[in-house]
Tab-separated table of C-alpha atoms (C1' of nucleotides) in Angstrom:
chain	number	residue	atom	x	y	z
Q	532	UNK	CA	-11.105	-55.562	13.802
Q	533	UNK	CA	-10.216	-57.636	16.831
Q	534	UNK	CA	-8.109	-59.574	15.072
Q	535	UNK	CA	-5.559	-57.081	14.746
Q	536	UNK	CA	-5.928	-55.212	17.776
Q	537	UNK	CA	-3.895	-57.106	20.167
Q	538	UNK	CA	-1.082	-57.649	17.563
Q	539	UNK	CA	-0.976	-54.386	16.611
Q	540	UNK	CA	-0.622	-53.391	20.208
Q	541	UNK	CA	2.577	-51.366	20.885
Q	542	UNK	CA	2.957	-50.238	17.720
Q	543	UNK	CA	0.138	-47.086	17.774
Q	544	UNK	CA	2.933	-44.769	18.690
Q	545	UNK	CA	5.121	-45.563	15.944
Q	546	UNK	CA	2.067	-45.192	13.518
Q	547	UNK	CA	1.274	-42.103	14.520
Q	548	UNK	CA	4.932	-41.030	14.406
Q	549	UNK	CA	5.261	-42.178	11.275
Q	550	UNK	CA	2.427	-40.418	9.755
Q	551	UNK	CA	3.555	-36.996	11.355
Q	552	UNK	CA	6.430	-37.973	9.486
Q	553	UNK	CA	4.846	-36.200	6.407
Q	554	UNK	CA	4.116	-33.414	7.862
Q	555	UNK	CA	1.719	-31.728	10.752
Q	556	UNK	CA	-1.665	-33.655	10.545
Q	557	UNK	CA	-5.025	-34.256	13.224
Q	558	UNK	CA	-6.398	-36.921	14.794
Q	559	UNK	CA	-9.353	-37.482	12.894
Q	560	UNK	CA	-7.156	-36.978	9.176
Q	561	UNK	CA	-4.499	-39.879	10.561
Q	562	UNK	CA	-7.271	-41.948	11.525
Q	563	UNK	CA	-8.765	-41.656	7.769
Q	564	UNK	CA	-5.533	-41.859	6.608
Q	565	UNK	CA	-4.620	-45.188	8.396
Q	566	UNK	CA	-8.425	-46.446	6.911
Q	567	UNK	CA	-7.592	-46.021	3.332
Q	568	UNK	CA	-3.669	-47.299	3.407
Q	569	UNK	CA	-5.184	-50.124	4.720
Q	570	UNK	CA	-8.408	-50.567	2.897
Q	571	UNK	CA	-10.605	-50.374	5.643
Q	572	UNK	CA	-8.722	-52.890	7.488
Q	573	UNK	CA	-7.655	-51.533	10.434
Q	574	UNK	CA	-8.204	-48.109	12.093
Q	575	UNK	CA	-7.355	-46.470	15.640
Q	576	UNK	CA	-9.765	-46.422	18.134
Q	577	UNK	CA	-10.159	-43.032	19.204
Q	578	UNK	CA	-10.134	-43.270	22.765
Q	579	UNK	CA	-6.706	-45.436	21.785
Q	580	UNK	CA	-5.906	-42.499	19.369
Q	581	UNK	CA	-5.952	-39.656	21.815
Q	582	UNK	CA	-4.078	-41.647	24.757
Q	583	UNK	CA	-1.302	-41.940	22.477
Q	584	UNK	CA	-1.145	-38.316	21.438
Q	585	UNK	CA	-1.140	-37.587	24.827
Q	586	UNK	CA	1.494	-40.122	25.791
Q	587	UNK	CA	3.496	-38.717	22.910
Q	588	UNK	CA	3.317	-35.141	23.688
Q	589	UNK	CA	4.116	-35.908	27.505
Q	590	UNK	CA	7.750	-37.621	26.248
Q	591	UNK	CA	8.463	-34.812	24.138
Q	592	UNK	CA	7.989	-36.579	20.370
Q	593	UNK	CA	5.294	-34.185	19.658
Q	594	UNK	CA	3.817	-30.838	20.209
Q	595	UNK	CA	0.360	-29.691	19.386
Q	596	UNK	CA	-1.045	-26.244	18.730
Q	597	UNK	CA	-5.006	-25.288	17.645
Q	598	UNK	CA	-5.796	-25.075	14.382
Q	599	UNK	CA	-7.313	-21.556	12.724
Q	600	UNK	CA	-10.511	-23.098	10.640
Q	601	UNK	CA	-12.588	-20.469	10.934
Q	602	UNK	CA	-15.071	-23.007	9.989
Q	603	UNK	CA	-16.106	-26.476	11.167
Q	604	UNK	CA	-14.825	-28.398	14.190
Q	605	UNK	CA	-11.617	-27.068	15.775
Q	606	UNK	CA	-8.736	-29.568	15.247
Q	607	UNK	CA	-5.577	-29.992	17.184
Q	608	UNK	CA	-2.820	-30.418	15.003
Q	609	UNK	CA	0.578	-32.642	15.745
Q	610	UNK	CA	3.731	-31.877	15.239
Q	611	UNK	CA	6.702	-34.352	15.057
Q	612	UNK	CA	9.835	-33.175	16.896
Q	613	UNK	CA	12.986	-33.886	16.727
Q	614	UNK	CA	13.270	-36.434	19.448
Q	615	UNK	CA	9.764	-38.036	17.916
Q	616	UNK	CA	12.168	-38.405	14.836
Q	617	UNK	CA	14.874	-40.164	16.703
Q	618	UNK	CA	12.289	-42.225	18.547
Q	619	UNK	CA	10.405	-43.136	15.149
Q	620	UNK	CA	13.733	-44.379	13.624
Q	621	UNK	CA	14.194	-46.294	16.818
Q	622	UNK	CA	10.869	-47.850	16.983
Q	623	UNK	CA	10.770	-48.923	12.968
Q	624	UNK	CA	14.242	-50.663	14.121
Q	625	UNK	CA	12.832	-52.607	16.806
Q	626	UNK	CA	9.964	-53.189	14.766
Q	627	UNK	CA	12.247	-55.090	12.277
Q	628	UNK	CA	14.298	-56.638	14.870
Q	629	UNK	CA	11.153	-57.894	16.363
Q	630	UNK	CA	9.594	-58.893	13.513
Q	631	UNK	CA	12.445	-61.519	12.601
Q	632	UNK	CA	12.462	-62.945	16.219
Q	633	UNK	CA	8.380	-63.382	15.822
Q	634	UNK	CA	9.205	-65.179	12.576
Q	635	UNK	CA	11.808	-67.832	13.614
Q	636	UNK	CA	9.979	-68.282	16.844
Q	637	UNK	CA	6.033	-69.407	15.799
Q	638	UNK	CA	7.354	-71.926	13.031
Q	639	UNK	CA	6.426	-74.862	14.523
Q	640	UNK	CA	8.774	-77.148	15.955
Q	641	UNK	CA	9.415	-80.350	14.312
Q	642	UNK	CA	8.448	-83.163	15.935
Q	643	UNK	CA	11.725	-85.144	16.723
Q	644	UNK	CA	12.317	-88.778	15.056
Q	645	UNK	CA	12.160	-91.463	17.391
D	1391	UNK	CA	15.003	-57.219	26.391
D	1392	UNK	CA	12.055	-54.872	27.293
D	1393	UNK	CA	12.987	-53.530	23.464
D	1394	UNK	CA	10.679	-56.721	22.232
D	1395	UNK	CA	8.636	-57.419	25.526
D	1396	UNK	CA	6.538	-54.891	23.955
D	1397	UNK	CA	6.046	-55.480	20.384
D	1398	UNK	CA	5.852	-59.552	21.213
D	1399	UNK	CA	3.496	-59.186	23.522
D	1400	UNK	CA	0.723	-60.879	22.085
D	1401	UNK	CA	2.227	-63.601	20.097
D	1402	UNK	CA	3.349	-65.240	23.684
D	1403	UNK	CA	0.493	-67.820	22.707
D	1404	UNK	CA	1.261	-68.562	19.478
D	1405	UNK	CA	4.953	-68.738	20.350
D	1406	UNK	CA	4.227	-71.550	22.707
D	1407	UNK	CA	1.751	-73.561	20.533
D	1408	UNK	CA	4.366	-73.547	18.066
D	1409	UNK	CA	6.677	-75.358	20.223
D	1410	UNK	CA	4.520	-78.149	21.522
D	1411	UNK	CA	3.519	-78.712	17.469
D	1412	UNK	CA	6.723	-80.218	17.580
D	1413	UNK	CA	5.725	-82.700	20.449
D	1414	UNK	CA	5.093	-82.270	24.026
D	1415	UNK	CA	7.040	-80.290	26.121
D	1416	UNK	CA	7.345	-78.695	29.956
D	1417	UNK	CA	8.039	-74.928	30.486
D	1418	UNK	CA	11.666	-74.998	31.720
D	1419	UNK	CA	12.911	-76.438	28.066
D	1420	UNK	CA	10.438	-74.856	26.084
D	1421	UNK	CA	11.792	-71.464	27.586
D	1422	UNK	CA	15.631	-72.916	27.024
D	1423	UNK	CA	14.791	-73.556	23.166
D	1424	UNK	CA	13.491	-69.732	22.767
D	1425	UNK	CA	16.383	-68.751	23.902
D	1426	UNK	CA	18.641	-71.139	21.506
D	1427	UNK	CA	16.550	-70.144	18.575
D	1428	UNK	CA	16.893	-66.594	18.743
D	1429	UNK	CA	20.042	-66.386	19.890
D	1430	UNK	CA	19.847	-65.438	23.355
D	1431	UNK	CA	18.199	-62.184	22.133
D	1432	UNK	CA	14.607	-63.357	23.787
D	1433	UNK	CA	13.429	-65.215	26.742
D	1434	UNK	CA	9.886	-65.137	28.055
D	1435	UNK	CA	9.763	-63.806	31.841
D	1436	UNK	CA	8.509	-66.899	34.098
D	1437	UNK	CA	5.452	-65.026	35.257
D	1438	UNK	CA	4.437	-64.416	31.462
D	1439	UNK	CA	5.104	-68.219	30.431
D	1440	UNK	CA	3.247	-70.152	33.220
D	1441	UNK	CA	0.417	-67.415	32.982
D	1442	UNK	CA	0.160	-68.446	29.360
D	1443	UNK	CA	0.325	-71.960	30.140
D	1444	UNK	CA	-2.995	-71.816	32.773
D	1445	UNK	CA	-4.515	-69.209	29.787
D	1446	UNK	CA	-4.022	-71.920	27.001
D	1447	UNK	CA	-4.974	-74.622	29.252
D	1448	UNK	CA	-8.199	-73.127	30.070
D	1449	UNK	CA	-9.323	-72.452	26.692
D	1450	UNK	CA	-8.964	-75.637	25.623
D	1451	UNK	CA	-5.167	-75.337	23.365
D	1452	UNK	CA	-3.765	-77.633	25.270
D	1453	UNK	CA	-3.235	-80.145	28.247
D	1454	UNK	CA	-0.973	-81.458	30.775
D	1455	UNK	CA	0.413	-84.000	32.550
D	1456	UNK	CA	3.112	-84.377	35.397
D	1457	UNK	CA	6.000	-86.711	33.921
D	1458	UNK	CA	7.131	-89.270	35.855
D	1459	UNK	CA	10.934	-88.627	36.038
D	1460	UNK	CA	12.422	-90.111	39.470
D	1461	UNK	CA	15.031	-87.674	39.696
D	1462	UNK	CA	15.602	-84.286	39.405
D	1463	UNK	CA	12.924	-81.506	39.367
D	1464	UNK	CA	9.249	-82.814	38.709
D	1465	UNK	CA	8.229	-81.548	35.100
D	1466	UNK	CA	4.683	-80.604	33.943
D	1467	UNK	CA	4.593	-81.358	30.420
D	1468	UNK	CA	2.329	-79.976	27.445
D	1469	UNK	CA	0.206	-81.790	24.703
D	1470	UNK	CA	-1.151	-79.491	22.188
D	1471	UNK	CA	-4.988	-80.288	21.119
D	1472	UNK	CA	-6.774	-80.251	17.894
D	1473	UNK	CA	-8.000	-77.406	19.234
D	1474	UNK	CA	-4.858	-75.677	20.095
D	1475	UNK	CA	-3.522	-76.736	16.544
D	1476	UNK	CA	-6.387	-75.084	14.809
D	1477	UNK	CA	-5.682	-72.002	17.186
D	1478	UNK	CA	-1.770	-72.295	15.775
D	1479	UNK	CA	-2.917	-71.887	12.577
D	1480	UNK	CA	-5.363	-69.240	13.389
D	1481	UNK	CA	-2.681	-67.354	14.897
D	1482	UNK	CA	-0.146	-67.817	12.343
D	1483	UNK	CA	-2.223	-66.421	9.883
D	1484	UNK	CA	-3.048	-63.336	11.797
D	1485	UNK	CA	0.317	-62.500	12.075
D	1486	UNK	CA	1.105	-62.834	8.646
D	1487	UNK	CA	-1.879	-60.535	8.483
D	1488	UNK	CA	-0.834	-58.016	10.519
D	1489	UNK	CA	2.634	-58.112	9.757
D	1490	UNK	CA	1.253	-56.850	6.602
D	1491	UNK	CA	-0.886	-54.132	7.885
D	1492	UNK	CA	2.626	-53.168	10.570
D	1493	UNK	CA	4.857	-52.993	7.938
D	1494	UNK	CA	2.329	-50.266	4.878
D	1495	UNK	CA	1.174	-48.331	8.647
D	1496	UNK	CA	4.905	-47.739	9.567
D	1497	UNK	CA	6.111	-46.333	6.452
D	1498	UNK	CA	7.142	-42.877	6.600
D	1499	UNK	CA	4.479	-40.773	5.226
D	1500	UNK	CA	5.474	-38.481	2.348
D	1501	UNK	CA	5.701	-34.708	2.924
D	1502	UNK	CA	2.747	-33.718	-0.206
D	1503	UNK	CA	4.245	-30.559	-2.180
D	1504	UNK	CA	2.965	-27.266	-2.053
K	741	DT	C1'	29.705	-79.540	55.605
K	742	DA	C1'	28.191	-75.427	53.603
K	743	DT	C1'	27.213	-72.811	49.639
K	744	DA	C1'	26.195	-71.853	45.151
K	745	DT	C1'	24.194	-72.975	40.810
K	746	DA	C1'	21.084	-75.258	37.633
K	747	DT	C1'	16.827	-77.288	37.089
K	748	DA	C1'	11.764	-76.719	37.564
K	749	DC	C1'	7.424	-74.817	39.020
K	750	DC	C1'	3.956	-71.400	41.137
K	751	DT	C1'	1.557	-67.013	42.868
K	752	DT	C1'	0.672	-62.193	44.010
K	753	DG	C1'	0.228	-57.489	43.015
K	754	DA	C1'	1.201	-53.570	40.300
K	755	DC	C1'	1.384	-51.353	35.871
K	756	DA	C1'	0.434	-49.973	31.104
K	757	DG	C1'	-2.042	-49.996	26.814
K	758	DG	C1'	-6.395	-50.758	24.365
K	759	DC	C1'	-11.011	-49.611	24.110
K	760	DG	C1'	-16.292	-49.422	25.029
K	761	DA	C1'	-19.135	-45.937	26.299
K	762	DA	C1'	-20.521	-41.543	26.936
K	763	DG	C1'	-20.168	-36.680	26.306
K	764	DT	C1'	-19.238	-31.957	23.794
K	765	DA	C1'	-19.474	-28.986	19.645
K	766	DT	C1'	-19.905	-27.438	14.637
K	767	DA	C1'	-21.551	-27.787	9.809
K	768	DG	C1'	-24.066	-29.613	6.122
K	769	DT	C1'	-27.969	-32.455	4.112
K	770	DG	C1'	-32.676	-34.440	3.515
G	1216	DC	C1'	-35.830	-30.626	12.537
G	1217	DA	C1'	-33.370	-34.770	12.587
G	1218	DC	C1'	-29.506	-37.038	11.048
G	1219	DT	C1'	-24.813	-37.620	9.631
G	1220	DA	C1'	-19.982	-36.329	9.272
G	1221	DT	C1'	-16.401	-34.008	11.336
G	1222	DA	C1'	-13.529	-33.526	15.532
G	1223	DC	C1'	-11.989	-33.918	20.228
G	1224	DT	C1'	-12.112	-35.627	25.306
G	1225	DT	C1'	-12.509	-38.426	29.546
G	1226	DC	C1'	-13.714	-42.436	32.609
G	1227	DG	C1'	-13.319	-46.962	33.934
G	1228	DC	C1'	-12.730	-51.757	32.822
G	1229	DC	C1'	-10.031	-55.601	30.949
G	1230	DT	C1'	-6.052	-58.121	29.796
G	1231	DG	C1'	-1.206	-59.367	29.284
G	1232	DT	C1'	3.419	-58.582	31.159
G	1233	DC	C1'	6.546	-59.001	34.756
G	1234	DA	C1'	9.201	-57.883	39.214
G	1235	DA	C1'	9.424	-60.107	43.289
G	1236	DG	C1'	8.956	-63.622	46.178
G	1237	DG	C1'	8.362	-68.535	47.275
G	1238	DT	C1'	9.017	-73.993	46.934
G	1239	DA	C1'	11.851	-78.184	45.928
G	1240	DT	C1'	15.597	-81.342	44.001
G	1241	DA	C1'	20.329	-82.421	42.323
G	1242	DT	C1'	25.063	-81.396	41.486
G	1243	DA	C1'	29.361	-78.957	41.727
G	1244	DT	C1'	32.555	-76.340	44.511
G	1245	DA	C1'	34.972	-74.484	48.406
DNA sequence: TATATATACCTTGACAGGCGAAGTATAGTG
DNA sequence: CACTATACTTCGCCTGTCAAGGTATATATA
């Protein structure tokens, strides 16, 4: 759990952008979702989970709207927009970019020969 | 430069027991060789490196010790401990953990057909 | 001589993201 | 009736990053 949490810091929003990705989905469904890609290795917290919607929604990559269950919990559902598409493509970029950098940089340095 | 900030925040850490694996080391050079390594496409911010340093030092991943040059600015150099080396490895395989995790999470999901 | 640049280190204060904890509400199950 | 699963929300703390400012030495340049 903690393991992962500080290293997967930053990259919530592009998670959740990338799962809206496929189409309109909840908070609670993404969450499950993100359980059983990873075989119960990792998950959102949800107080993390909802920040991020909210962060997303106040930059414009997503709108929201109620759901009409008629039946169970209400659920907010998320919708991707276009600039949320722009930004994903962006942020799977940097993540690749970054990702490279992060690889050349924590090989250990070899000890030079005296 | 705040493209990475972000998404490498976290691996500071790591990225600086990696470098005193390969022998000691003072924060001015160890800063210089990030930069050579990657290009000029990443430096760590001062504030963030000597932050690190105190952090690391306090938990035991390392040590230090003022060198004794007679000219020029006075250096305080790094020794990495068997503590701090464990910690490297630690580290190193968290990220190869995560990077895992990152790169199935940020996958486009696909639209299911109706 | 004065000024700028490179080397080298340190501290303070603000900011942003993650998250523990607590709360609200509905539906089904033992 | 209690418990669990579903589903969302907010508050307040913690931690890492970093802009900004400071100190000090040595060399190159005007």
């Amino acid at each position: 759990m903690s393991i992962t949490s500080d290293l997967i810091r930053g990259h919530t929003d592009t998670i959740i952008l990338a799962s809206l990705m496929g189409g309109d989905s909840y908070g609670y469904k993404i969450n499950k979702e993100i359980q059983l890609k990873t075989n119960n290795q990792y998950e959102l917290k949800e107080a993390t989970l909802y920040t991020a919607f909210k962060r997303l929604e106040e930059s414009g990559c997503i709108s929201s709207y109620w759901g009409d269950e008629n039946t169970g919990a209400r659920r907010r559902y998320y919708s991707i927009t276009s600039d949320g598409r722009q930004t994903y493509y962006r942020l799977k970029n940097d993540w690749d970019f970054s990702k490279k950098l992060i690889d050349i940089l924590i090989q250990a340095g070899h000890k030079e020969e005296l």
